[in-house]
Amino acid sequence: MNAKTRQFDLVVVSNRLPVDRVTDADGQQSWARSPGGLVTALEPVMERSSGAWVGWPGVPDAHFDPFEIEGGSRGGSFHVYPVTLSELELERYYEGFSNATLWPLYHDVIAPPIYHRIWWESYRTVNQRFAEQVAAISARGATVWVQDYQLQLVPQLLRRLRPDLAIGFFDHIPFPSYGLFAQLPWRAQILEGLLGADLIGFQRSEDARNFSRAVRSVLGVVPRRNVIVAADESPAGSHEVEFGDYPISIDADEFEQLGRDPAVRRRARQIRRELGDPAHVILGIDRLDYTKGIRHRLKAYGELLEEGRISVADTTLIQIAVPSRERVETYRRLRDEIELTVARINGDYSVIGRPAIQYLHRSFPRREMAAFYLAADILLVTALRDGMNLVAKEFVATHVDNDAVLVLSEFAGASDELKTALLVNPHDIDGVKEAILQARDMSDGERTRRMRVMRRRVSEDNVERWSDAYLAELRRVSAANRKNTSEADHEH
Ligand code: G6P
């Protein structure tokens, strides 16, 4: 059978594929795996059960045939089915509805969401295309796992096309409180789209509660604990949708190994040396996104410098800002604001060879990230709203010597689990300043105690366990639904 007509028992679908199109020095193009957490989590199960991944390759108007990609960290392979988006769809479905409507709405309207009917139309069209691609390659009774807010209509569209499939959905970002969600002109359609699934997973129990309330208020359907009876076109006339929190994690073993790797440790020492060997290295690593609270962090840091409570003589802040969604207006403005602030602080406080802030606007490979984690004494995660924040978990896993402090926003999902971090409200600038000083002055004993508890938690909740637990639950719920459907079918 050629790749085009193959059928798979496990199909993962996400807006962005876990592979990047790369061009080498000779102009040759090929695919490289991007080191995302999700692909690491799913690789073993993809191999065990003949898996495929459906998603967009990140460039518009490009048509690619399906292909198989090999040679991951575990030496495995999986099949990839690229979905084409036109330039107009990139603008309307991706930059528009996904990232200028849903993203700000779901992150507590930190930026004002924009509602355009034409974007919504495009979102529907593209979700339909994803659903059709999945339907075409899924074996009978296959398990399909739909990822994230860009594809919320896929569960329902897919159930219509292929009622035999087990359909799971996982929301990687927050689900907003009802007061905010209610703004969405297409709130009913979005909920109905999601309810095509057998199982809906969220990061936090708070997200699951918000979802439950939205279903009750918008659709008038009252969930029974964590189960919703959703109408469908099956002989039974409905199916049960289970929902709950399944906080995502990381490949903790991999980061632990990086933390012990002599070459990574050497590189971490080198980074500190090149910064002039300051006594305290503070780190921020974020996608350049307004949800991450980078401005709040810089404000706190700038004030501490101004008040003379920290000094460039012994402290440096490294801020890595990974470029993201650069054509969306709010992201462009944010970049300008952040870079202006960084330049002002550096202009006022840096001395030759001792920058107040070492600012890097680019992404780094995993090993280099691990070296930055190790080089830092303190990580600042000051997100105003964040589904989980995997950087916090990676930092914890990498610090195998328990010799660092995590300052963590209570508005990041990770704060539900990493309770011995220094938890902060990022809107409270004085509170953030106090936390930075407390982190800097913390005794070795307290640092170790706090870190050890977090490291245990992160290594227990490894991402492979997360996906195994989710998929097991999905298969259980969908088997019960299929049993009900076939019984109803026999009665007719
Ligand atoms: C968040 C979202 C992902 C998204 C990623 C990068 O983590 O939950 O779905 O892929 O940001 O954003 P991008 O728009 O570049 O895919």
Coordinates of N, CA and C in Angstrom, one line a residue, residues 407-491:
V407 N 10.8 31.0 40.5 CA 9.8 32.0 40.9 C 8.6 31.8 39.9
L408 N 7.5 31.5 40.3 CA 6.4 31.0 39.4 C 5.1 31.7 39.6
S409 N 4.5 32.2 38.5 CA 3.2 32.8 38.6 C 2.1 31.9 39.0
E410 N 1.2 32.3 39.9 CA 0.1 31.5 40.3 C -0.9 31.4 39.1
F411 N -0.7 32.2 38.1 CA -1.7 32.1 36.9 C -1.1 31.1 35.8
A412 N -0.1 30.4 36.1 CA 0.4 29.4 35.2 C -0.1 28.0 35.7
G413 N -0.5 27.2 34.8 CA -1.1 25.9 35.2 C -0.1 25.1 36.1
A414 N 1.2 25.3 35.8 CA 2.3 24.5 36.6 C 2.2 24.8 38.1
S415 N 1.6 25.9 38.5 CA 1.6 26.3 39.9 C 0.7 25.3 40.7
D416 N -0.2 24.6 40.0 CA -1.0 23.6 40.8 C -0.1 22.5 41.3
E417 N 0.9 22.2 40.5 CA 1.8 21.1 40.9 C 3.1 21.5 41.6
L418 N 3.6 22.6 41.2 CA 4.9 23.1 41.7 C 4.7 24.0 42.9
K419 N 4.2 23.5 44.0 CA 3.8 24.3 45.1 C 4.9 24.9 45.9
T420 N 6.1 24.3 45.8 CA 7.2 24.8 46.6 C 8.0 25.8 45.9
A421 N 7.5 26.2 44.7 CA 8.2 27.4 44.0 C 7.8 28.6 44.8
L422 N 8.5 29.7 44.6 CA 8.1 31.0 45.2 C 6.9 31.5 44.3
L423 N 5.7 31.4 44.8 CA 4.6 31.7 43.9 C 4.3 33.2 44.0
V424 N 4.1 33.8 42.8 CA 3.8 35.3 42.8 C 2.6 35.6 41.9
N425 N 2.0 36.7 42.3 CA 1.0 37.4 41.4 C 1.7 38.4 40.6
P426 N 1.9 38.1 39.3 CA 2.7 39.0 38.4 C 2.2 40.5 38.3
H427 N 1.0 40.7 38.6 CA 0.4 42.0 38.6 C 0.9 42.8 39.8
D428 N 1.3 42.1 40.8 CA 1.8 42.8 42.1 C 3.3 43.0 41.9
I429 N 3.7 44.1 41.4 CA 5.1 44.3 41.1 C 6.0 44.3 42.3
D430 N 5.5 44.9 43.4 CA 6.2 44.8 44.7 C 6.4 43.3 45.1
G431 N 5.4 42.5 44.9 CA 5.5 41.1 45.3 C 6.5 40.4 44.5
V432 N 6.6 40.7 43.2 CA 7.6 40.1 42.3 C 9.0 40.5 42.7
K433 N 9.1 41.8 43.1 CA 10.5 42.3 43.5 C 10.9 41.6 44.8
E434 N 10.0 41.4 45.7 CA 10.3 40.7 47.0 C 10.7 39.3 46.7
A435 N 10.0 38.6 45.8 CA 10.3 37.2 45.4 C 11.7 37.1 44.8
I436 N 12.0 38.1 43.9 CA 13.4 38.0 43.3 C 14.5 38.1 44.4
L437 N 14.2 39.0 45.4 CA 15.3 39.2 46.4 C 15.3 38.0 47.3
Q438 N 14.1 37.4 47.6 CA 14.0 36.2 48.5 C 14.7 35.1 47.8
A439 N 14.5 34.9 46.5 CA 15.2 33.9 45.7 C 16.7 34.0 45.8
R440 N 17.1 35.3 45.6 CA 18.6 35.6 45.6 C 19.2 35.2 47.0
D441 N 18.5 35.6 48.1 CA 19.1 35.5 49.4 C 18.7 34.1 50.1
M442 N 18.1 33.2 49.4 CA 17.6 32.0 50.0 C 18.8 31.1 50.5
S443 N 18.6 30.5 51.7 CA 19.7 29.6 52.1 C 19.8 28.4 51.3
D444 N 21.0 27.8 51.3 CA 21.1 26.5 50.5 C 20.1 25.5 50.9
G445 N 19.9 25.4 52.2 CA 19.0 24.3 52.7 C 17.6 24.5 52.2
E446 N 17.1 25.7 52.3 CA 15.7 25.9 51.8 C 15.6 25.7 50.3
R447 N 16.6 26.2 49.6 CA 16.6 26.0 48.1 C 16.5 24.5 47.8
T448 N 17.4 23.7 48.4 CA 17.4 22.3 48.2 C 16.0 21.7 48.5
R449 N 15.5 22.0 49.7 CA 14.3 21.4 50.1 C 13.1 21.7 49.1
R450 N 13.0 23.0 48.7 CA 12.0 23.3 47.8 C 12.1 22.6 46.4
M451 N 13.3 22.6 46.0 CA 13.6 22.1 44.6 C 13.4 20.6 44.6
R452 N 13.8 19.9 45.7 CA 13.7 18.4 45.7 C 12.2 18.0 45.6
V453 N 11.3 18.7 46.3 CA 9.9 18.4 46.2 C 9.4 18.5 44.8
M454 N 9.8 19.6 44.1 CA 9.3 19.8 42.8 C 9.9 18.8 41.8
R455 N 11.2 18.5 42.0 CA 11.8 17.5 41.1 C 11.1 16.1 41.2
R456 N 10.8 15.8 42.4 CA 10.1 14.5 42.6 C 8.8 14.5 41.8
R457 N 8.0 15.6 41.9 CA 6.7 15.7 41.3 C 6.9 15.6 39.7
V458 N 7.9 16.4 39.2 CA 8.0 16.4 37.7 C 8.4 15.0 37.2
S459 N 9.3 14.4 38.0 CA 9.8 13.1 37.4 C 8.7 12.0 37.5
E460 N 7.8 12.2 38.5 CA 6.7 11.2 38.6 C 5.7 11.4 37.5
D461 N 5.4 12.7 37.2 CA 4.3 13.0 36.2 C 4.9 13.1 34.8
N462 N 5.8 12.2 34.4 CA 6.4 12.3 33.1 C 5.4 12.2 32.0
V463 N 5.7 12.8 30.9 CA 4.8 13.0 29.8 C 4.3 11.7 29.1
E464 N 5.1 10.7 29.2 CA 4.6 9.4 28.6 C 3.5 8.9 29.5
R465 N 3.6 9.1 30.8 CA 2.5 8.6 31.7 C 1.3 9.4 31.4
W466 N 1.5 10.7 31.1 CA 0.3 11.6 30.8 C -0.4 11.1 29.6
S467 N 0.3 10.8 28.5 CA -0.4 10.4 27.2 C -1.0 9.0 27.4
D468 N -0.3 8.1 28.1 CA -0.8 6.7 28.3 C -2.1 6.8 29.1
A469 N -2.1 7.6 30.2 CA -3.3 7.8 31.0 C -4.5 8.3 30.2
Y470 N -4.2 9.4 29.4 CA -5.2 10.0 28.6 C -5.8 9.0 27.6
L471 N -4.9 8.3 26.9 CA -5.4 7.4 25.8 C -6.2 6.2 26.4
A472 N -5.7 5.8 27.6 CA -6.5 4.6 28.2 C -7.9 5.1 28.5
E473 N -8.0 6.3 29.1 CA -9.3 6.8 29.5 C -10.2 7.0 28.2
L474 N -9.6 7.5 27.2 CA -10.3 7.8 25.9 C -10.8 6.5 25.4
R475 N -10.0 5.4 25.4 CA -10.5 4.2 24.8 C -11.6 3.6 25.7
R476 N -11.5 3.8 27.0 CA -12.6 3.3 27.8 C -13.9 4.0 27.5
V477 N -13.9 5.3 27.5 CA -15.1 6.1 27.3 C -15.7 5.8 25.9
S478 N -14.8 5.7 24.9 CA -15.4 5.5 23.6 C -15.9 4.1 23.4
A479 N -15.3 3.1 24.1 CA -15.8 1.7 24.0 C -17.3 1.7 24.5
A480 N -17.5 2.4 25.6 CA -18.8 2.4 26.2 C -19.8 3.1 25.3
N481 N -19.4 4.2 24.6 CA -20.2 4.9 23.7 C -20.6 4.0 22.5
R482 N -19.6 3.2 22.0 CA -19.8 2.4 20.8 C -20.8 1.2 21.2
K483 N -20.6 0.7 22.4 CA -21.5 -0.3 22.9 C -23.0 0.2 22.9
N484 N -23.2 1.4 23.4 CA -24.5 1.9 23.4 C -25.1 2.1 22.0
T485 N -24.2 2.6 21.1 CA -24.7 2.9 19.8 C -25.1 1.6 19.1
S486 N -24.3 0.5 19.3 CA -24.6 -0.7 18.6 C -25.8 -1.4 19.2
E487 N -26.0 -1.2 20.5 CA -27.3 -1.7 21.1 C -28.5 -1.0 20.5
A488 N -28.4 0.3 20.4 CA -29.5 1.1 19.9 C -29.7 0.7 18.4
D489 N -28.7 0.4 17.7 CA -28.8 0.0 16.3 C -29.6 -1.3 16.1
H490 N -29.3 -2.2 17.0 CA -30.0 -3.5 17.0 C -31.5 -3.4 17.3
E491 N -31.8 -2.5 18.2 CA -33.2 -2.3 18.6 C -34.0 -1.7 17.5

